[in-house]
Coordinates of C-alpha atoms in Angstrom, one line a residue:
M1343 CA 114.1 57.0 97.7
L1344 CA 113.7 60.6 98.8
H1345 CA 117.0 62.5 98.7
R1346 CA 116.9 64.9 101.6
A1347 CA 119.2 67.0 103.8
V1348 CA 118.7 66.7 107.6
Y1349 CA 119.4 69.8 109.7
A1350 CA 119.5 70.3 113.4
L1351 CA 118.0 73.7 114.4
P1352 CA 119.5 75.6 117.3
H1353 CA 116.2 75.6 119.1
P1354 CA 113.3 73.1 118.7
A1355 CA 109.9 74.3 117.6
P1356 CA 107.6 74.7 120.6
L1357 CA 105.1 72.0 119.5
K1358 CA 104.6 68.4 120.4
G1359 CA 104.4 66.9 116.9
A1360 CA 105.6 67.6 113.4
V1361 CA 104.6 70.2 110.8
L1362 CA 104.9 69.7 107.0
A1363 CA 105.3 72.8 104.9
C1364 CA 104.7 72.9 101.1
G1365 CA 106.8 75.9 100.1
A1366 CA 106.4 78.6 97.5
W1367 CA 105.6 78.8 93.8
F1368 CA 109.1 79.6 92.6
K1369 CA 112.0 77.4 93.6
N1370 CA 109.7 75.2 95.4
S1371 CA 110.9 72.9 98.2
A1372 CA 108.9 71.2 101.0
C1373 CA 110.2 70.4 104.4
L1374 CA 109.2 68.5 107.6
L1375 CA 109.9 70.2 110.9
D1376 CA 109.8 67.8 113.9
G1377 CA 111.1 69.4 117.1
A1378 CA 114.6 70.5 116.3
T1379 CA 115.0 68.2 113.3
L1380 CA 114.4 69.5 109.8
Q1381 CA 114.1 67.2 106.8
W1382 CA 114.6 69.2 103.7
P1383 CA 114.6 67.6 100.2
A1384 CA 116.2 69.3 97.2
E1385 CA 114.4 72.0 95.3
H1386 CA 111.7 70.9 92.9
G1387 CA 111.6 73.9 90.7
D1388 CA 108.9 76.4 89.8
L1389 CA 105.3 75.1 90.1
E1390 CA 104.4 76.2 86.6
Q1391 CA 106.2 73.0 85.5
P1392 CA 104.0 69.8 85.8
A1393 CA 107.1 67.8 86.7
A1394 CA 107.8 70.1 89.7
C1395 CA 104.2 69.7 90.9
A1396 CA 104.4 65.9 90.6
A1397 CA 107.7 65.9 92.5
L1398 CA 106.2 68.1 95.3
A1399 CA 103.2 65.8 95.7
A1400 CA 105.4 62.8 96.0
T1401 CA 107.8 64.5 98.4
V1402 CA 105.1 65.7 100.7
R1403 CA 103.6 62.2 101.0
D1404 CA 107.0 60.7 101.6
L1405 CA 107.8 63.3 104.3
A1406 CA 104.5 62.6 106.0
A1407 CA 105.4 59.0 106.2
R1408 CA 108.8 59.8 107.7
A1409 CA 107.5 61.9 110.6
A1410 CA 108.9 60.5 113.9
T1411 CA 106.1 62.1 115.8
R1412 CA 102.4 62.8 115.1
L1413 CA 101.8 65.1 112.1
R1414 CA 100.0 68.1 113.5
A1415 CA 99.5 70.4 110.4
L1416 CA 100.4 71.3 106.9
A1417 CA 101.6 74.8 106.2
H1418 CA 101.3 76.7 102.9
D1419 CA 101.5 80.1 101.2
L1420 CA 98.6 82.6 101.6
H1421 CA 97.9 82.5 97.9
P1422 CA 94.9 80.3 97.3
D1423 CA 95.6 79.4 93.7
F1424 CA 99.1 77.9 94.2
F1425 CA 99.4 74.2 93.5
S1426 CA 101.3 74.0 96.9
T1427 CA 98.3 75.6 98.7
I1428 CA 95.8 73.3 97.0
L1429 CA 97.9 70.2 97.7
A1430 CA 98.3 71.2 101.4
Q1431 CA 94.6 71.6 101.8
Q1432 CA 93.8 68.3 100.2
L1433 CA 96.3 66.3 102.1
A1434 CA 95.4 68.1 105.4
Q1435 CA 91.9 66.9 104.9
Q1436 CA 93.1 63.3 104.2
F1437 CA 95.4 63.3 107.2
G1438 CA 92.8 64.9 109.5
V1439 CA 95.0 67.9 110.4
P1440 CA 94.6 71.7 109.8
A1441 CA 96.1 73.5 106.8
L1442 CA 97.6 76.8 108.0
A1443 CA 98.3 79.7 105.6
V1444 CA 101.4 81.7 106.3
Q1445 CA 102.0 85.1 104.6
H1446 CA 104.9 84.9 102.2
H1447 CA 107.1 87.6 103.8
H1448 CA 106.4 86.5 107.3
A1449 CA 107.7 83.1 106.2
H1450 CA 110.9 84.7 104.7
V1451 CA 111.7 86.3 108.1
A1452 CA 110.7 83.3 110.1
A1453 CA 113.0 81.0 108.1
V1454 CA 116.0 83.0 109.2
V1455 CA 114.7 83.2 112.8
A1456 CA 114.5 79.4 112.9
E1457 CA 117.9 78.8 111.2
A1458 CA 119.8 81.3 113.3
G1459 CA 118.0 80.3 116.6
L1460 CA 117.0 83.9 117.3
D1461 CA 114.9 84.6 120.5
G1462 CA 112.5 87.3 121.0
P1463 CA 111.2 89.9 118.6
V1464 CA 113.1 90.8 115.4
L1465 CA 112.7 93.4 112.6
G1466 CA 112.4 91.9 109.2
L1467 CA 113.3 93.6 105.9
A1468 CA 111.6 91.4 103.4
L1469 CA 112.5 92.4 99.8
D1470 CA 111.6 90.3 96.8
G1471 CA 109.5 90.1 93.6
V1472 CA 106.0 89.4 94.9
G1473 CA 104.0 87.6 97.6
L1474 CA 100.3 87.9 98.4
G1475 CA 99.6 90.2 101.3
N1476 CA 97.0 90.0 103.9
D1477 CA 95.0 92.8 102.2
G1478 CA 94.9 90.9 98.9
T1479 CA 97.5 93.1 97.2
A1480 CA 100.9 92.2 95.9
W1481 CA 103.6 92.8 98.5
G1482 CA 107.3 92.6 98.2
G1483 CA 109.0 95.5 100.0
E1484 CA 108.1 95.0 103.6
L1485 CA 109.3 96.1 107.0
L1486 CA 107.9 93.6 109.5
G1487 CA 107.9 93.1 113.2
V1488 CA 108.0 89.4 113.9
E1489 CA 107.9 87.4 117.1
A1490 CA 107.2 83.6 117.0
G1491 CA 103.9 83.2 115.1
R1492 CA 103.1 86.9 115.3
C1493 CA 103.8 89.4 112.5
V1494 CA 103.1 93.1 112.2
R1495 CA 103.4 95.1 109.0
L1496 CA 105.3 98.2 110.2
G1497 CA 105.8 99.7 106.8
H1498 CA 106.2 99.0 103.1
L1499 CA 107.6 100.6 99.9
W1500 CA 105.5 103.1 98.1
P1501 CA 103.5 101.0 95.6
L1502 CA 104.2 101.2 91.9
R1503 CA 101.5 100.4 89.4
L1504 CA 102.0 97.4 87.0
P1505 CA 100.5 98.4 83.6
G1506 CA 99.2 95.3 82.1
G1507 CA 99.5 93.3 85.3
D1508 CA 101.9 90.4 85.7
V1509 CA 103.4 91.0 82.2
A1510 CA 105.2 94.0 83.6
A1511 CA 107.5 91.7 85.6
R1512 CA 108.7 90.3 82.2
Q1513 CA 108.8 93.7 80.5
P1514 CA 110.5 96.2 82.8
W1515 CA 110.0 99.0 80.3
R1516 CA 106.4 99.0 81.6
L1517 CA 107.8 99.8 85.0
A1518 CA 109.8 102.6 83.6
A1519 CA 106.5 104.0 82.2
S1520 CA 104.9 103.5 85.6
A1521 CA 107.8 105.4 87.3
L1522 CA 107.6 108.3 84.9
D1523 CA 103.8 108.5 85.5
A1524 CA 104.5 108.4 89.3
L1525 CA 107.0 111.2 89.0
G1526 CA 104.4 113.4 87.3
Q1527 CA 106.1 113.0 83.9
A1528 CA 103.5 110.9 82.0
Q1529 CA 104.1 113.1 78.9
A1530 CA 107.7 111.6 78.7
I1531 CA 106.5 108.0 78.4
V1532 CA 106.2 107.8 74.7
P1533 CA 109.2 109.8 73.6
R1534 CA 111.4 108.1 76.2
L1535 CA 110.3 104.5 75.5
A1536 CA 109.1 104.4 71.9
P1537 CA 112.7 104.0 70.6
Q1538 CA 113.0 100.9 72.6
V1539 CA 109.6 99.2 72.3
G1540 CA 107.8 101.0 69.5
E1541 CA 105.4 103.9 69.6
A1542 CA 102.2 101.8 69.6
A1543 CA 103.3 99.8 72.7
A1544 CA 104.4 102.9 74.5
Q1545 CA 101.2 104.7 73.7
A1546 CA 99.1 101.7 74.9
V1547 CA 100.8 101.6 78.2
A1548 CA 100.6 105.3 78.7
Q1549 CA 96.8 105.1 78.1
L1550 CA 96.5 102.3 80.7
L1551 CA 98.2 104.4 83.3
Q1552 CA 96.2 107.5 82.4
R1553 CA 92.9 105.6 82.6
G1554 CA 93.9 103.4 85.6
L1555 CA 93.0 100.3 83.7
A1556 CA 94.8 96.9 84.4
C1557 CA 97.3 98.6 86.6
P1558 CA 97.4 96.8 90.0
A1559 CA 99.7 98.3 92.5
T1560 CA 102.6 96.5 94.3
S1561 CA 105.0 97.3 97.0
S1562 CA 107.5 94.9 95.4
A1563 CA 111.2 95.9 95.8
G1564 CA 111.9 93.8 92.7
R1565 CA 109.7 96.0 90.6
W1566 CA 111.6 99.1 91.8
F1567 CA 114.8 97.6 90.6
D1568 CA 113.1 96.8 87.3
A1569 CA 112.0 100.4 86.9
A1570 CA 115.4 101.8 87.6
A1571 CA 117.1 99.4 85.2
A1572 CA 114.6 100.2 82.4
L1573 CA 114.8 103.9 83.0
L1574 CA 118.6 103.6 82.3
G1575 CA 117.9 101.5 79.2
L1576 CA 119.7 98.5 80.8
A1577 CA 117.0 95.9 80.4
P1578 CA 113.7 96.9 78.6
V1579 CA 112.7 93.2 78.7
Q1580 CA 114.0 90.2 80.6
Q1581 CA 114.2 86.6 79.6
R1582 CA 115.4 85.3 83.0
E1583 CA 114.3 86.0 86.5
A1584 CA 115.9 89.1 88.0
E1585 CA 117.8 89.8 84.7
A1586 CA 117.1 93.5 85.0
A1587 CA 118.1 93.7 88.6
R1588 CA 121.4 91.9 87.9
A1589 CA 122.1 94.3 85.0
L1590 CA 121.5 97.2 87.3
Q1591 CA 123.8 95.7 90.0
E1592 CA 126.6 95.0 87.6
A1593 CA 126.4 98.5 86.2
A1594 CA 126.6 99.9 89.7
Q1595 CA 129.6 97.8 90.6
R1596 CA 131.5 99.0 87.6
A1597 CA 130.9 102.6 88.7
L1598 CA 131.9 101.9 92.3
A1599 CA 135.1 100.2 91.1
R1600 CA 136.1 103.5 89.4
E1601 CA 134.7 105.8 92.1
P1602 CA 134.6 104.0 95.4
D1603 CA 133.6 107.2 97.3
L1604 CA 130.5 107.9 95.2
R1605 CA 127.5 109.2 97.1
P1606 CA 123.8 109.0 96.5
D1607 CA 122.2 111.6 94.2
A1608 CA 119.0 111.8 96.2
A1609 CA 117.3 110.6 99.4
A1610 CA 114.1 108.6 99.8
T1611 CA 111.4 109.9 102.0
L1612 CA 109.5 108.2 104.8
T1613 CA 105.9 109.0 105.7
A1614 CA 104.5 109.0 109.2
E1615 CA 102.7 105.8 108.3
G1616 CA 105.9 103.9 107.6
V1617 CA 105.8 104.1 103.8
L1618 CA 109.2 104.4 102.2
D1619 CA 108.9 106.4 99.0
L1620 CA 111.7 105.7 96.5
R1621 CA 110.5 108.0 93.8
P1622 CA 113.2 110.6 94.6
L1623 CA 115.8 108.0 93.8
L1624 CA 114.4 107.5 90.3
L1625 CA 114.3 111.2 89.4
P1626 CA 118.1 111.5 88.8
L1627 CA 117.8 108.4 86.5
R1628 CA 115.2 110.2 84.4
A1629 CA 117.8 112.8 83.6
V1630 CA 120.3 110.2 82.2
E1631 CA 119.7 110.3 78.5
G1632 CA 121.5 109.0 75.4
G1633 CA 124.3 106.4 75.1
D1634 CA 126.6 107.6 77.9
A1635 CA 127.5 104.2 79.5
L1636 CA 129.5 105.8 82.3
A1637 CA 126.7 108.1 83.3
R1638 CA 124.2 105.1 83.4
E1639 CA 126.6 103.1 85.5
R1640 CA 127.1 106.0 87.9
A1641 CA 123.3 106.5 88.2
A1642 CA 122.8 102.8 88.9
A1643 CA 125.3 103.0 91.7
A1644 CA 123.7 106.1 93.2
F1645 CA 120.3 104.3 93.1
H1646 CA 121.8 101.4 95.1
L1647 CA 123.5 103.6 97.6
G1648 CA 120.4 105.7 98.1
L1649 CA 118.2 102.6 98.6
A1650 CA 120.6 101.0 101.0
D1651 CA 120.8 104.1 103.2
A1652 CA 117.0 104.5 103.1
L1653 CA 116.6 100.9 104.3
V1654 CA 118.9 101.5 107.2
A1655 CA 117.1 104.7 108.2
W1656 CA 113.8 102.9 107.9
V1657 CA 114.8 100.2 110.4
A1658 CA 116.0 102.9 112.8
A1659 CA 112.7 104.7 112.6
A1660 CA 110.7 101.6 113.3
S1661 CA 112.7 100.5 116.3
A1662 CA 110.7 102.7 118.7
R1663 CA 107.5 100.9 117.6
W1664 CA 109.0 97.4 117.6
P1665 CA 111.8 97.0 120.1
A1666 CA 114.3 94.4 118.9
R1667 CA 118.0 93.7 118.8
A1668 CA 118.2 91.8 115.6
V1669 CA 117.3 92.6 112.0
V1670 CA 116.5 89.8 109.5
L1671 CA 117.1 90.2 105.7
G1672 CA 114.8 87.9 103.8
G1673 CA 113.7 87.6 100.1
G1674 CA 115.4 87.2 96.8
C1675 CA 116.5 90.9 96.5
W1676 CA 119.2 90.2 99.1
A1677 CA 121.0 88.1 96.6
N1678 CA 122.2 91.5 95.5
A1679 CA 125.7 91.6 97.1
L1680 CA 126.1 95.4 96.7
L1681 CA 122.8 96.1 98.5
R1682 CA 123.4 93.4 101.1
A1683 CA 126.9 94.6 102.0
R1684 CA 126.0 98.3 102.4
V1685 CA 122.8 97.7 104.4
T1686 CA 124.5 95.1 106.7
R1687 CA 127.4 97.5 107.3
G1688 CA 125.0 100.4 108.0
L1689 CA 122.8 98.4 110.4
R1690 CA 125.8 97.0 112.3
A1691 CA 127.2 100.5 112.7
Q1692 CA 124.0 101.3 114.5
G1693 CA 124.4 98.3 116.8
W1694 CA 122.0 95.8 115.2
D1695 CA 122.6 92.1 114.9
V1696 CA 122.0 91.3 111.2
H1697 CA 121.0 87.8 109.9
M1698 CA 120.2 86.2 106.6
A1699 CA 119.4 82.6 105.6
Q1700 CA 122.5 80.5 104.8
W1701 CA 121.2 77.0 104.2
R1702 CA 119.0 77.7 101.1
G1703 CA 119.8 81.4 100.6
P1704 CA 117.4 84.4 101.1
G1705 CA 114.9 83.5 98.3
D1706 CA 111.9 81.3 97.9
A1707 CA 113.9 78.0 98.1
G1708 CA 114.1 78.5 101.8
L1709 CA 110.5 79.6 102.4
A1710 CA 109.1 76.2 103.6
L1711 CA 111.2 76.4 106.8
G1712 CA 109.6 79.7 107.7
Q1713 CA 106.1 78.3 106.9
A1714 CA 106.7 75.3 109.2
W1715 CA 108.2 77.5 112.0
V1716 CA 105.3 79.9 112.0
A1717 CA 102.7 77.1 111.9
A1718 CA 104.3 75.3 114.8
H1719 CA 104.3 78.5 116.9
V1720 CA 100.7 79.3 116.1
L1721 CA 99.6 75.8 117.1
A1722 CA 101.6 75.9 120.3
T1723 CA 100.2 79.3 121.2
A1724 CA 96.7 78.3 120.5
E1725 CA 97.0 75.3 122.8
A1726 CA 98.4 77.3 125.7
P1727 CA 95.8 78.0 128.4
G1728 CA 94.1 81.3 127.9
A1729 CA 96.2 82.3 124.8
V1730 CA 95.1 83.7 121.5
A1731 CA 97.2 82.9 118.4
V1732 CA 97.8 85.9 116.2
V1733 CA 99.5 85.3 112.8
Q1734 CA 99.2 88.6 111.1
E1735 CA 98.0 92.1 112.2
D1736 CA 98.5 95.7 111.1
A1737 CA 100.8 98.1 112.9

């Protein structure tokens, strides 16, 4: 028997029929959206685990059998290699319905829109570790304009390079090296990082960055947190998800408990194209050397405050291009209570309504709802006379 929670959405999806969504790679959960009724089983886990994949496959079939109306589509992540994507495409073929890909960060924002019953356009701040973008690169620090099934990328964080690729997410010291290179201080990589990881490893990463080999770029907010934590020596490596970001947050909270009126040391810059450049926030961290714990904690706090203030200003700058009354916070970085509180306070002071997912939290565990919501709107729009369904577009 499938153990599932049943939720009643404030507004029904605009589709005659049901949509089944297969969720994300991390913290996977599937859901069935049928009008205003949402059937949402418990989280399966990360899809690198065979047991989680088997549980997802069983859940999706069970949910399909429970649909009260005709199943119209299966929704999945944009990444073609996820087990959830492959499963959705296989079952869609079996069931004779379309499989619809929904970009990861669009789904994060749409999940909150559905849960909160928001009408009209919203601005979405989607900050997380990684999600495949429409351009084939790794996204994760996105400012989106979202309305129903439509999504416009209004801006993104300045991309950091990942020396060695995905391994950099497990070894934040590599992000510290990338940050130093981005700050024009590549010569500091080896002396700064060799005491932590060894001279050979530091030299190898410095050479990757110099040659531009195996260094894909990402706009991920999570990787900026990793870079800041590693520059301060708080987490050169991490064994658990977001370990470096948590260490940075805890250090910042200790500093703010001592000095509640602390101010940012620097301000991020915003380009005319909507790219938010956080490199100025890292420069003061570069200057914190040695074993002074209080200085590291103060620098961690200043980074948080500078980032939060930059995000608030980013939204304000985009409002002329995408008129909206509400801002949605989506993605796992919003589990950071310090960042969330300051951004929410800043946005509300400017008159914005601010919303974040409550049922499954802001991370990937809640992504399936957003996938289903977007797919339902895309299908409904496509079926309207004379309409053209647009899922993603550039600003």
